Short mmCIF file of C-alpha atoms (C1' of nucleotides) in Angstrom, two decimals:
data_model
loop_
_atom_site.label_atom_id
_atom_site.label_comp_id
_atom_site.label_asym_id
_atom_site.label_seq_id
_atom_site.Cartn_x
_atom_site.Cartn_y
_atom_site.Cartn_z
CA MET A 1 74.76 149.69 9.89
CA SER A 2 77.09 148.10 12.33
CA THR A 3 76.70 148.53 16.04
CA ILE A 4 80.32 148.00 16.88
CA ARG A 5 81.80 150.85 18.87
CA THR A 6 85.28 150.83 20.35
CA ARG A 7 87.26 153.48 22.14
CA PHE A 8 90.72 154.51 23.11
CA ALA A 9 90.75 156.29 26.44
CA PRO A 10 94.19 157.52 27.44
CA SER A 11 95.03 159.86 30.27
CA PRO A 12 96.81 163.05 29.32
CA THR A 13 99.94 162.26 31.28
CA GLY A 14 102.57 162.67 28.61
CA PHE A 15 103.55 161.36 25.24
CA MET A 16 102.25 158.17 23.66
CA HIS A 17 104.51 155.17 23.61
CA VAL A 18 104.22 152.03 21.54
CA GLY A 19 102.27 150.05 24.10
CA GLY A 20 99.48 152.58 24.31
CA VAL A 21 99.41 153.06 20.59
CA ARG A 22 99.00 149.36 19.99
CA THR A 23 95.95 149.24 22.22
CA ALA A 24 94.47 152.11 20.24
CA LEU A 25 95.39 150.40 16.99
CA PHE A 26 93.68 147.13 17.80
CA ALA A 27 90.53 148.90 18.96
CA TRP A 28 90.59 150.90 15.76
CA PHE A 29 90.97 147.74 13.64
CA ILE A 30 87.88 146.25 15.27
CA ALA A 31 85.81 149.33 14.56
CA GLN A 32 87.12 149.87 11.05
CA GLN A 33 86.62 146.34 9.84
CA ALA A 34 83.00 146.40 11.02
CA LYS A 35 82.43 149.90 9.63
CA GLY A 36 81.71 150.85 13.20
CA THR A 37 82.77 153.79 15.32
CA PHE A 38 86.06 154.50 17.01
CA ILE A 39 85.92 156.94 19.89
CA LEU A 40 88.74 158.95 21.40
CA ARG A 41 87.96 159.78 25.00
CA ILE A 42 90.35 161.57 27.31
CA GLU A 43 90.45 160.39 30.91
CA ASP A 44 91.67 163.42 32.78
CA THR A 45 90.46 162.62 36.25
CA ASP A 46 93.85 162.75 37.89
CA LYS A 47 94.72 166.39 37.93
CA VAL A 48 98.02 165.75 39.68
CA ARG A 49 99.53 163.59 36.97
CA GLU A 50 98.17 165.60 34.10
CA VAL A 51 100.76 166.98 31.69
CA GLU A 52 100.08 170.10 29.68
CA GLY A 53 99.85 169.57 25.96
CA SER A 54 99.29 165.83 26.24
CA ILE A 55 95.94 165.84 24.52
CA ALA A 56 97.31 167.46 21.38
CA GLN A 57 100.23 165.07 21.48
CA ILE A 58 97.96 162.06 21.75
CA GLU A 59 95.87 163.28 18.83
CA ASN A 60 98.96 163.98 16.75
CA SER A 61 100.38 160.57 17.49
CA LEU A 62 97.23 158.80 16.37
CA ARG A 63 97.00 160.96 13.28
CA TRP A 64 100.60 160.26 12.39
CA LEU A 65 99.96 156.54 12.51
CA GLY A 66 96.89 156.95 10.35
CA ILE A 67 94.34 156.21 13.05
CA ASP A 68 91.28 158.39 12.82
CA TRP A 69 88.35 158.63 15.19
CA GLN A 70 84.74 159.46 14.52
CA GLU A 71 83.91 160.85 17.94
CA GLY A 72 86.17 162.83 20.23
CA ILE A 73 86.92 166.20 21.76
CA ASP A 74 87.73 167.80 18.43
CA LYS A 75 85.15 165.91 16.39
CA GLY A 76 82.24 166.04 18.79
CA GLY A 77 79.57 163.33 18.65
CA GLU A 78 76.22 162.63 20.16
CA PHE A 79 77.61 161.03 23.32
CA GLY A 80 79.89 163.83 24.43
CA PRO A 81 81.53 165.49 26.10
CA TYR A 82 84.55 163.29 25.48
CA LEU A 83 86.67 164.86 28.17
CA GLN A 84 85.94 163.27 31.50
CA SER A 85 86.49 166.40 33.53
CA GLU A 86 83.49 167.85 31.72
CA ARG A 87 81.30 164.93 32.72
CA LEU A 88 81.46 165.31 36.49
CA ALA A 89 77.73 165.91 36.84
CA ILE A 90 77.04 162.67 34.99
CA TYR A 91 79.20 160.65 37.36
CA LYS A 92 77.57 162.29 40.34
CA GLU A 93 74.16 161.39 39.03
CA TRP A 94 75.10 157.73 38.69
CA ALA A 95 76.82 157.76 42.05
CA GLN A 96 73.64 159.07 43.59
CA LYS A 97 71.71 156.18 42.07
CA LEU A 98 74.06 153.77 43.78
CA ILE A 99 73.73 155.64 47.07
CA ASP A 100 69.97 155.53 46.81
CA GLN A 101 70.10 151.80 46.31
CA GLY A 102 72.40 151.37 49.28
CA LYS A 103 75.28 150.34 47.00
CA ALA A 104 77.62 153.18 47.82
CA TYR A 105 78.63 154.89 51.02
CA ALA A 106 80.88 157.60 52.34
CA ASP A 107 84.29 156.51 53.53
CA PRO A 108 84.70 158.01 57.03
CA TYR A 109 88.32 157.03 57.62
CA THR A 110 91.39 159.19 57.62
CA LYS A 111 94.46 158.20 55.69
CA GLU A 112 96.15 157.24 58.95
CA GLU A 113 93.32 154.96 59.96
CA LEU A 114 93.37 153.30 56.58
CA ASP A 115 97.10 152.78 56.73
CA ALA A 116 96.68 151.18 60.15
CA PHE A 117 94.19 148.70 58.71
CA ARG A 118 96.59 147.87 55.92
CA ASP A 119 99.52 147.40 58.25
CA GLN A 120 97.45 145.16 60.44
CA ALA A 121 96.44 142.99 57.50
CA LYS A 122 100.02 142.78 56.41
CA ALA A 123 101.19 141.80 59.86
CA GLU A 124 98.61 139.02 59.89
CA LYS A 125 99.75 137.95 56.43
CA ARG A 126 96.40 138.32 54.81
CA ALA A 127 95.14 140.52 52.04
CA PHE A 128 93.69 143.85 53.01
CA LEU A 129 90.03 144.25 52.20
CA PHE A 130 88.26 147.50 52.83
CA ARG A 131 84.94 145.74 53.11
CA ASP A 132 86.16 144.13 56.34
CA HIS A 133 86.02 147.61 57.78
CA ARG A 134 82.74 148.86 56.42
CA PRO A 135 81.39 151.44 58.86
CA GLU A 136 78.12 150.43 60.45
CA ASN A 137 76.58 153.84 60.22
CA PRO A 138 78.41 155.74 57.53
CA PRO A 139 77.88 159.49 57.48
CA ALA A 140 75.81 160.99 54.69
CA TRP A 141 78.06 161.63 51.72
CA ASP A 142 78.67 165.34 51.43
CA GLY A 143 81.25 165.20 48.69
CA THR A 144 84.23 165.82 50.93
CA GLN A 145 84.84 162.18 51.72
CA PRO A 146 85.58 159.49 49.18
CA LEU A 147 82.53 157.59 48.02
CA ARG A 148 82.97 153.86 48.05
CA PHE A 149 81.20 151.12 46.18
CA LYS A 150 79.48 148.59 48.42
CA SER A 151 80.57 145.46 46.62
CA ASP A 152 78.81 142.15 46.53
CA PRO A 153 81.70 139.68 46.78
CA LYS A 154 81.38 136.55 44.69
CA SER A 155 83.35 134.29 42.39
CA TYR A 156 83.52 135.19 38.75
CA GLN A 157 84.27 133.44 35.57
CA TRP A 158 84.16 135.34 32.36
CA HIS A 159 85.32 135.22 28.80
CA ASP A 160 88.02 137.45 27.46
CA ALA A 161 88.26 137.75 23.69
CA VAL A 162 92.04 137.40 23.84
CA MET A 163 92.84 135.57 27.05
CA GLY A 164 89.99 133.07 26.89
CA ASP A 165 88.12 131.90 29.98
CA LEU A 166 89.22 133.56 33.20
CA SER A 167 88.13 133.13 36.77
CA THR A 168 88.69 134.50 40.26
CA GLY A 169 87.36 134.01 43.76
CA PRO A 170 85.36 136.51 45.85
CA GLU A 171 88.45 137.68 47.71
CA VAL A 172 89.39 140.06 44.90
CA VAL A 173 86.11 141.94 44.96
CA ASP A 174 86.34 144.86 47.31
CA ASP A 175 84.83 148.24 48.11
CA PHE A 176 86.76 150.52 45.83
CA ILE A 177 86.45 154.26 45.57
CA LEU A 178 83.96 155.64 43.07
CA ILE A 179 84.45 159.35 43.67
CA LYS A 180 87.56 160.81 45.22
CA SER A 181 87.45 163.47 47.90
CA ASP A 182 88.43 166.04 45.28
CA GLY A 183 85.17 165.38 43.51
CA PHE A 184 86.70 163.54 40.56
CA PRO A 185 85.67 159.97 39.85
CA THR A 186 88.17 157.14 39.75
CA TYR A 187 88.95 155.29 36.55
CA ASN A 188 87.26 152.23 38.02
CA PHE A 189 83.97 154.07 38.12
CA CYS A 190 83.89 156.59 35.32
CA HIS A 191 85.20 154.38 32.55
CA ILE A 192 82.31 152.03 33.16
CA ILE A 193 79.75 154.83 33.16
CA ASP A 194 81.24 156.32 30.01
CA ASP A 195 81.51 153.05 28.14
CA MET A 196 77.89 152.39 28.91
CA LEU A 197 76.63 155.85 27.96
CA MET A 198 78.78 155.95 24.85
CA GLY A 199 77.55 152.56 23.73
CA VAL A 200 80.99 150.96 23.69
CA THR A 201 80.66 147.33 22.63
CA HIS A 202 84.27 146.17 22.85
CA VAL A 203 86.62 147.21 25.62
CA LEU A 204 90.27 146.64 24.81
CA ARG A 205 92.91 147.36 27.37
CA SER A 206 96.26 146.14 28.45
CA GLN A 207 97.09 143.31 30.77
CA GLU A 208 97.49 145.32 33.92
CA PHE A 209 93.72 145.59 34.25
CA ILE A 210 93.05 141.90 34.25
CA SER A 211 93.10 141.60 38.01
CA SER A 212 90.69 144.44 38.54
CA THR A 213 88.18 143.06 36.06
CA PRO A 214 86.13 141.25 38.74
CA LYS A 215 85.58 144.61 40.43
CA PHE A 216 84.27 145.97 37.16
CA LEU A 217 82.01 142.96 36.72
CA ASN A 218 80.63 143.55 40.17
CA LEU A 219 79.91 147.17 39.37
CA TYR A 220 78.27 146.28 36.06
CA GLU A 221 75.87 144.12 38.02
CA ALA A 222 75.18 146.76 40.64
CA LEU A 223 74.38 149.25 37.91
CA GLY A 224 72.30 146.71 36.09
CA ILE A 225 74.13 147.21 32.82
CA GLU A 226 75.13 144.71 30.22
CA ARG A 227 78.85 144.25 30.03
CA PRO A 228 80.72 144.77 26.79
CA VAL A 229 83.05 142.32 25.12
CA LEU A 230 86.27 142.39 27.11
CA ALA A 231 89.64 141.97 25.47
CA THR A 232 92.89 142.07 27.37
CA LEU A 233 96.04 142.70 25.40
CA PRO A 234 99.40 141.43 26.58
CA PHE A 235 102.19 143.87 27.26
CA VAL A 236 104.79 145.07 24.87
CA MET A 237 108.09 144.29 26.56
CA ALA A 238 111.40 146.06 26.32
CA MET A 239 113.86 144.20 24.11
CA ASP A 240 116.35 143.73 26.90
CA GLY A 241 115.13 142.18 30.10
CA LYS A 242 111.61 141.17 30.82
CA LYS A 243 110.09 144.44 31.76
CA LYS A 244 107.02 145.99 30.36
CA LEU A 245 108.01 148.68 27.94
CA GLY A 246 107.29 151.83 29.86
CA LYS A 247 108.51 155.38 29.74
CA ARG A 248 111.06 154.75 32.45
CA ASP A 249 112.48 151.82 30.50
CA GLY A 250 113.30 153.90 27.50
CA ALA A 251 110.01 153.67 25.67
CA LYS A 252 110.07 156.37 23.08
CA ASP A 253 107.48 158.86 22.05
CA ILE A 254 105.82 157.30 19.01
CA LEU A 255 106.31 160.58 17.16
CA GLU A 256 110.06 160.17 17.56
CA TYR A 257 109.94 157.28 15.13
CA GLY A 258 108.56 159.59 12.49
CA LYS A 259 111.40 162.00 13.05
CA GLU A 260 113.83 159.11 12.80
CA GLY A 261 112.57 158.27 9.35
CA TYR A 262 110.13 155.49 10.03
CA LEU A 263 107.01 155.25 7.92
CA PRO A 264 103.73 155.18 9.83
CA GLU A 265 102.56 152.17 7.82
CA ALA A 266 105.71 150.31 8.82
CA MET A 267 105.07 151.14 12.46
CA MET A 268 101.46 150.06 12.10
CA ASN A 269 102.53 146.80 10.46
CA PHE A 270 105.09 146.23 13.18
CA LEU A 271 102.75 146.92 16.08
CA ALA A 272 99.99 144.82 14.58
CA THR A 273 102.20 141.81 14.04
CA LEU A 274 103.66 142.17 17.50
CA GLY A 275 101.46 139.59 19.13
CA TRP A 276 99.17 138.99 16.22
CA ASN A 277 99.33 137.13 12.91
CA ASP A 278 96.75 136.07 10.42
CA GLY A 279 97.71 132.41 10.43
CA THR A 280 99.49 132.55 7.09
CA GLU A 281 103.14 133.26 6.44
CA GLN A 282 102.53 136.83 5.38
CA GLU A 283 104.75 139.31 7.19
CA VAL A 284 104.23 142.57 5.35
CA PHE A 285 100.74 144.00 5.49
CA THR A 286 99.18 147.16 4.17
CA ARG A 287 96.90 149.16 6.36
CA ASP A 288 93.82 147.91 4.51
CA GLU A 289 94.93 144.31 4.81
CA LEU A 290 95.35 144.71 8.54
CA ILE A 291 91.90 146.19 8.93
CA GLU A 292 90.44 143.36 6.91
CA LYS A 293 92.30 140.50 8.53
CA PHE A 294 92.67 141.46 12.16
CA THR A 295 90.89 139.35 14.76
CA LEU A 296 91.12 139.48 18.53
CA GLU A 297 91.03 135.69 18.65
CA ARG A 298 94.44 135.48 17.00
CA VAL A 299 96.11 137.90 19.36
CA GLN A 300 98.86 136.23 21.35
CA LYS A 301 98.28 135.71 25.07
CA SER A 302 101.87 136.20 26.07
CA PRO A 303 103.84 139.44 26.01
CA ALA A 304 106.04 140.24 23.03
CA ARG A 305 109.34 142.07 22.91
CA PHE A 306 109.79 145.23 20.97
CA ASP A 307 112.40 144.22 18.40
CA GLU A 308 113.68 147.30 16.60
CA GLN A 309 115.53 145.13 14.08
CA ARG A 310 112.25 143.84 12.82
CA LEU A 311 110.80 147.32 12.73
CA LEU A 312 113.79 148.46 10.69
CA TRP A 313 113.32 145.61 8.23
CA LEU A 314 109.62 146.33 7.88
CA ASN A 315 110.42 149.99 7.31
CA GLY A 316 112.66 149.04 4.42
CA GLN A 317 109.96 146.82 2.99
CA HIS A 318 107.42 149.61 3.11
CA ILE A 319 109.81 152.19 1.70
CA ARG A 320 110.47 149.93 -1.28
CA SER A 321 106.80 149.40 -1.90
CA LEU A 322 106.15 153.13 -2.22
CA SER A 323 105.81 154.77 -5.61
CA LEU A 324 108.53 157.27 -6.42
CA ASP A 325 106.12 160.18 -6.17
CA ASP A 326 104.84 159.02 -2.83
CA LEU A 327 108.32 158.46 -1.48
CA TYR A 328 109.34 161.88 -2.75
CA GLU A 329 106.65 163.51 -0.65
CA ARG A 330 107.65 161.54 2.43
CA VAL A 331 111.29 162.54 2.27
CA ALA A 332 110.61 166.25 1.90
CA ASP A 333 112.19 167.02 5.28
CA PHE A 334 115.03 164.55 5.00
CA TRP A 335 117.19 165.84 2.13
CA PRO A 336 120.73 166.99 2.87
CA GLU A 337 121.23 170.75 2.91
CA SER A 338 123.21 170.47 -0.28
CA ALA A 339 120.03 169.43 -2.08
CA ALA A 340 118.26 172.70 -1.35
CA SER A 341 119.01 174.24 -4.73
CA SER A 342 118.27 171.15 -6.80
CA ASP A 343 115.04 170.82 -8.67
CA GLU A 344 112.37 168.18 -8.22
CA ALA A 345 113.26 166.22 -11.33
CA TYR A 346 116.87 165.80 -10.25
CA LYS A 347 115.99 164.90 -6.69
CA LYS A 348 113.55 162.29 -7.92
CA GLN A 349 116.24 160.85 -10.17
CA VAL A 350 118.54 160.51 -7.17
CA LEU A 351 115.77 159.15 -5.02
CA ALA A 352 114.97 156.41 -7.53
CA LEU A 353 118.59 155.33 -7.31
CA VAL A 354 118.65 155.03 -3.54
CA GLN A 355 115.16 153.79 -2.79
CA ASP A 356 116.38 150.21 -2.33
CA ARG A 357 119.10 151.42 -0.05
CA LEU A 358 116.99 153.32 2.48
CA LYS A 359 116.24 151.62 5.75
CA THR A 360 114.95 154.82 7.26
CA LEU A 361 114.37 158.18 5.62
CA CYS A 362 117.15 159.53 7.81
CA ASP A 363 119.65 157.61 5.71
CA LEU A 364 118.99 159.95 2.83
CA PRO A 365 121.60 162.67 3.49
CA THR A 366 124.54 160.34 4.01
CA ILE A 367 123.86 158.31 0.90
CA THR A 368 122.96 161.13 -1.47
CA ASP A 369 125.09 164.07 -0.47
CA TYR A 370 127.64 163.63 -3.29
CA PHE A 371 124.90 163.89 -5.88
CA PHE A 372 124.35 167.49 -4.86
CA ASP A 373 127.70 168.73 -3.70
CA ASP A 374 131.16 168.05 -5.09
CA PRO A 375 132.84 165.69 -2.65
CA THR A 376 136.26 166.37 -1.21
CA PRO A 377 138.86 163.91 -2.52
CA ASN A 378 140.07 161.50 0.10
CA TRP A 379 142.77 159.30 -1.38
CA GLN A 380 143.08 157.43 1.87
CA MET A 381 139.95 155.60 0.75
CA ALA A 382 141.84 154.30 -2.26
CA ASP A 383 144.68 153.18 -0.06
CA ASP A 384 142.26 151.33 2.20
CA ASN A 385 140.76 149.46 -0.74
CA LYS A 386 142.21 145.98 -1.08
CA GLN A 387 141.98 145.96 -4.87
CA LEU A 388 143.18 149.50 -5.49
CA ARG A 389 146.12 149.06 -3.15
CA LYS A 390 147.71 146.79 -5.73
CA LEU A 391 148.24 149.76 -8.03
CA THR A 392 150.66 152.63 -7.59
CA ARG A 393 149.25 156.13 -7.37
CA GLU A 394 150.69 156.84 -10.83
CA GLU A 395 148.87 153.86 -12.30
CA GLN A 396 145.66 154.97 -10.64
CA VAL A 397 145.99 158.48 -12.06
CA GLU A 398 146.73 157.08 -15.48
CA LEU A 399 143.53 155.02 -15.39
CA LEU A 400 141.51 158.03 -14.36
CA GLN A 401 142.97 160.07 -17.20
CA THR A 402 142.05 157.36 -19.65
CA ALA A 403 138.51 157.24 -18.27
CA GLN A 404 138.25 161.01 -18.37
CA ALA A 405 139.18 161.08 -22.01
CA VAL A 406 136.63 158.44 -22.91
CA PHE A 407 133.88 160.21 -20.94
CA GLU A 408 134.49 163.35 -23.03
CA THR A 409 133.02 161.62 -26.04
CA SER A 410 130.61 159.13 -24.48
CA ALA A 411 126.87 159.54 -24.37
CA PHE A 412 125.79 159.88 -20.76
CA ASP A 413 122.67 157.80 -20.40
CA PRO A 414 122.99 154.69 -18.21
CA GLU A 415 122.94 152.23 -21.12
CA SER A 416 125.59 154.00 -23.17
CA LEU A 417 127.72 154.47 -20.09
CA GLN A 418 127.58 150.78 -19.35
CA GLU A 419 128.90 150.11 -22.86
CA THR A 420 131.55 152.75 -22.45
CA LEU A 421 132.63 151.27 -19.14
CA ASN A 422 132.76 147.76 -20.62
CA GLN A 423 134.95 148.98 -23.46
CA LEU A 424 137.16 150.70 -20.95
CA LEU A 425 137.65 147.38 -19.17
CA GLU A 426 138.87 145.89 -22.44
CA THR A 427 141.16 148.71 -23.49
CA THR A 428 142.78 149.03 -20.06
CA GLY A 429 142.81 145.30 -19.39
CA GLN A 430 141.65 145.96 -15.85
CA LYS A 431 139.14 144.06 -13.75
CA PRO A 432 135.92 145.78 -12.68
CA GLY A 433 137.09 145.44 -9.09
CA ILE A 434 139.85 147.90 -9.81
CA LEU A 435 138.65 150.15 -12.60
CA PHE A 436 135.09 150.61 -11.41
CA SER A 437 136.10 151.02 -7.79
CA LEU A 438 138.54 153.72 -8.75
CA ILE A 439 136.12 155.70 -10.89
CA ARG A 440 133.40 155.27 -8.30
CA LEU A 441 135.65 156.71 -5.64
CA ALA A 442 136.84 159.56 -7.83
CA VAL A 443 133.33 160.80 -8.55
CA SER A 444 131.73 160.12 -5.16
CA TRP A 445 134.40 159.72 -2.48
CA ALA A 446 131.74 157.78 -0.65
CA PRO A 447 132.06 154.33 0.92
CA PHE A 448 129.26 153.08 -1.30
CA SER A 449 127.04 154.25 -4.10
CA PRO A 450 124.54 152.93 -6.63
CA ALA A 451 125.75 151.13 -9.75
CA LEU A 452 128.54 153.08 -11.44
CA ASN A 453 126.76 153.73 -14.72
CA ASP A 454 123.68 155.05 -12.91
CA THR A 455 125.78 157.16 -10.61
CA LEU A 456 127.71 158.71 -13.52
CA ALA A 457 124.57 159.32 -15.53
CA THR A 458 122.92 161.10 -12.64
CA ILE A 459 125.91 163.23 -11.78
CA GLY A 460 126.14 164.19 -15.44
CA GLN A 461 128.95 164.45 -17.96
CA THR A 462 130.33 167.85 -17.01
CA ALA A 463 130.43 167.22 -13.28
CA ALA A 464 131.80 163.72 -13.72
CA ILE A 465 134.70 164.95 -15.80
CA GLU A 466 135.37 167.81 -13.41
CA ARG A 467 135.42 165.46 -10.45
CA LEU A 468 137.86 163.15 -12.21
CA GLN A 469 140.04 166.18 -12.90
CA LYS A 470 139.96 167.20 -9.27
CA ALA A 471 140.83 163.67 -8.21
CA ILE A 472 143.78 163.60 -10.59
CA GLU A 473 145.03 166.95 -9.35
CA THR A 474 144.92 165.96 -5.71
CA ALA A 475 146.45 162.54 -6.13
"C1'" G B 1 102.74 137.20 51.02
"C1'" G B 2 97.30 136.64 48.76
"C1'" U B 3 95.06 136.51 43.92
"C1'" C B 4 95.45 136.20 38.66
"C1'" U B 5 97.93 135.37 33.99
"C1'" C B 6 101.54 133.54 30.73
"C1'" A B 7 105.50 129.77 28.73
"C1'" U B 8 107.80 126.82 20.74
"C1'" C B 9 114.61 128.83 17.60
"C1'" G B 10 118.39 134.87 20.41
"C1'" U B 11 113.52 137.74 18.72
"C1'" C B 12 108.23 137.72 16.40
"C1'" U B 13 105.52 133.49 15.49
"C1'" A B 14 102.86 128.61 12.67
"C1'" A B 15 101.30 123.74 13.65
"C1'" C B 16 91.93 119.51 13.74
"C1'" G B 17 96.12 114.91 19.34
"C1'" G B 18 99.69 112.04 14.06
"C1'" U B 19 104.60 117.37 10.36
"C1'" U B 20 111.77 115.57 9.00
"C1'" A B 21 108.16 121.06 14.56
"C1'" G B 22 107.08 125.49 9.29
"C1'" G B 23 107.90 130.83 8.23
"C1'" A B 24 110.02 135.74 9.26
"C1'" C B 25 113.79 139.11 11.76
"C1'" A B 26 118.79 138.83 13.34
"C1'" U B 27 123.50 136.13 12.48
"C1'" C B 28 126.80 133.44 9.14
"C1'" A B 29 128.18 131.56 4.00
"C1'" G B 30 127.49 131.91 -1.27
"C1'" G B 31 125.30 134.27 -6.07
"C1'" U B 32 123.64 139.01 -8.78
"C1'" U B 33 130.62 141.85 -14.43
"C1'" C B 34 133.09 147.38 -8.30
"C1'" U B 35 131.21 149.15 -3.25
"C1'" C B 36 126.62 149.54 -0.14
"C1'" A B 37 121.67 148.04 -0.31
"C1'" U B 38 117.90 145.23 -2.70
"C1'" C B 39 116.91 140.40 -4.62
"C1'" C B 40 117.98 134.93 -4.76
"C1'" U B 41 120.17 130.31 -2.51
"C1'" G B 42 121.92 127.85 1.70
"C1'" A B 43 123.49 127.18 7.01
"C1'" C B 44 122.78 127.75 12.30
"C1'" A B 45 118.86 127.61 15.79
"C1'" A B 46 113.17 125.96 19.69
"C1'" U B 47 108.51 122.81 22.12
"C1'" C B 48 110.93 125.12 30.57
"C1'" G B 49 111.15 120.36 33.96
"C1'" G B 50 108.51 116.07 35.95
"C1'" G B 51 104.35 113.12 36.05
"C1'" G B 52 99.84 111.45 33.91
"C1'" U B 53 95.57 110.53 29.82
"C1'" U B 54 96.37 108.31 24.88
"C1'" C B 55 98.35 103.56 20.02
"C1'" G B 56 100.46 108.52 19.67
"C1'" A B 57 101.19 114.98 23.35
"C1'" U B 58 104.09 121.31 21.25
"C1'" U B 59 98.79 120.50 21.67
"C1'" C B 60 94.60 117.78 27.04
"C1'" C B 61 95.14 117.21 32.81
"C1'" C B 62 98.15 117.64 37.41
"C1'" C B 63 102.59 119.21 40.08
"C1'" G B 64 106.83 121.99 39.89
"C1'" U B 65 109.99 126.02 37.79
"C1'" G B 66 110.46 130.62 35.59
"C1'" A B 67 108.42 135.32 34.10
"C1'" G B 68 104.80 139.13 34.57
"C1'" A B 69 100.55 141.70 36.64
"C1'" U B 70 97.68 143.28 40.71
"C1'" C B 71 96.51 144.07 45.92
"C1'" A B 72 96.15 153.36 45.35
"C1'" C B 73 91.64 159.02 46.90
"C1'" C B 74 96.89 156.16 39.21
"C1'" A B 75 94.89 154.97 35.14
#
RNA sequence: GGUCUCAUCGUCUAACGGUUAGGACAUCAGGUUCUCAUCCUGACAAUCGGGGUUCGAUUCCCCGUGAGAUCACCA
């Protein structure tokens, strides 16, 4: 049995974007590959920023990606509750221990007094430290004031599984707030208590926390608890500019990508290889390969840009690697309306033809519509075609009539049709560029389509002949 | 401003101190009896600058420069 336990601990402040999801993903990899436990804990200690429905959205986002957790609000577990607002008594208990040891005290200052201290520090061009203003005789903590940690300033050097050896001086260790005046703990305090009580062995979080790590180290010591493995992940940056990809910079809800026809395994592959690689030249990974091969040591130290082009390419790769049956299930919500009355066998036939052409599942309607609904002739398309332009309309119609006649007697499987089409090239003396383009247009009126013989075979003999007839009549 | 972190093609990245600095995306050019896509071939394209250490530096050290983070009763 493995002892590895990791967690993802988001706040319910809105939808999940790619940066947050990647942190969850890496933590999940670590747990999965060690057959350990992945915990989903919700950090709802800021009631002001909380957004209704966020928890369900977070859970749905993780599920969509294929990330599952063994302990969490919905799953339970022996270290619950997994919602921080239900753990207030626990935090109070640990806060009391610190008070009893003289390592925490009530903050007697008003906001105005605090601001004055800060302004003063700023005017003197030095960093503000609360511990410079520790009250000599703090009042007993009655829960209405903030409770502060009495820090023990010192230099730190520590190892980060991603960033390597890090160090700071004592000036960054300060008396931060453990419990707010509203009775809720701060992240700085409760995440440490929870990680300890939940037996978390590896703490993964994004880069913004690197500078507050010494504070955490100081608190670990004060509480006398062993610190977990720390891993700091670099940011995911917006493609344009050098800003961290955040909601205000256009970061999308991860679930949007599903609606836009991206496969979760493509997204997983993309996020994993954004700042990580296995040292080989492999680019496309399955979910199981990622779980097996992922290591924190090979995670990049520098931020990576979110390149949608690469995501799009990976999506195509994953779409092509799907079996037809699997793909068929995935595209259930993506068919054009015209496909509603078609049966499964026919839709699968069409799908097989366009599988190589899909970059996202959303491409399906535009590239398959004419397989389900008779297209409206648009002879302008013939006029715009460089090859077809060389022929007069009468010559074009004549060719179509010839083709129509041949199709009346041809077998309509792809192989026979290819023979029929080849014979047609000979009898008409035309080049494929002209003859095939013309027939292709007349049966599809689409800018592109699969190979002509496959297209004709799928549309079927009756419809193909009818469409040629309609083309001839409207010429 | 203090503190901390980072730095290889446009982008994601590879390279025990010794390679013509490799691969992928994107772009461009060809090929696959029509189009689009797939697939294949090829082209373009990078070690931030300056000092050291070393026979030899993308790699180690220092100084710059640039970028980012943090300094909340947010996480």
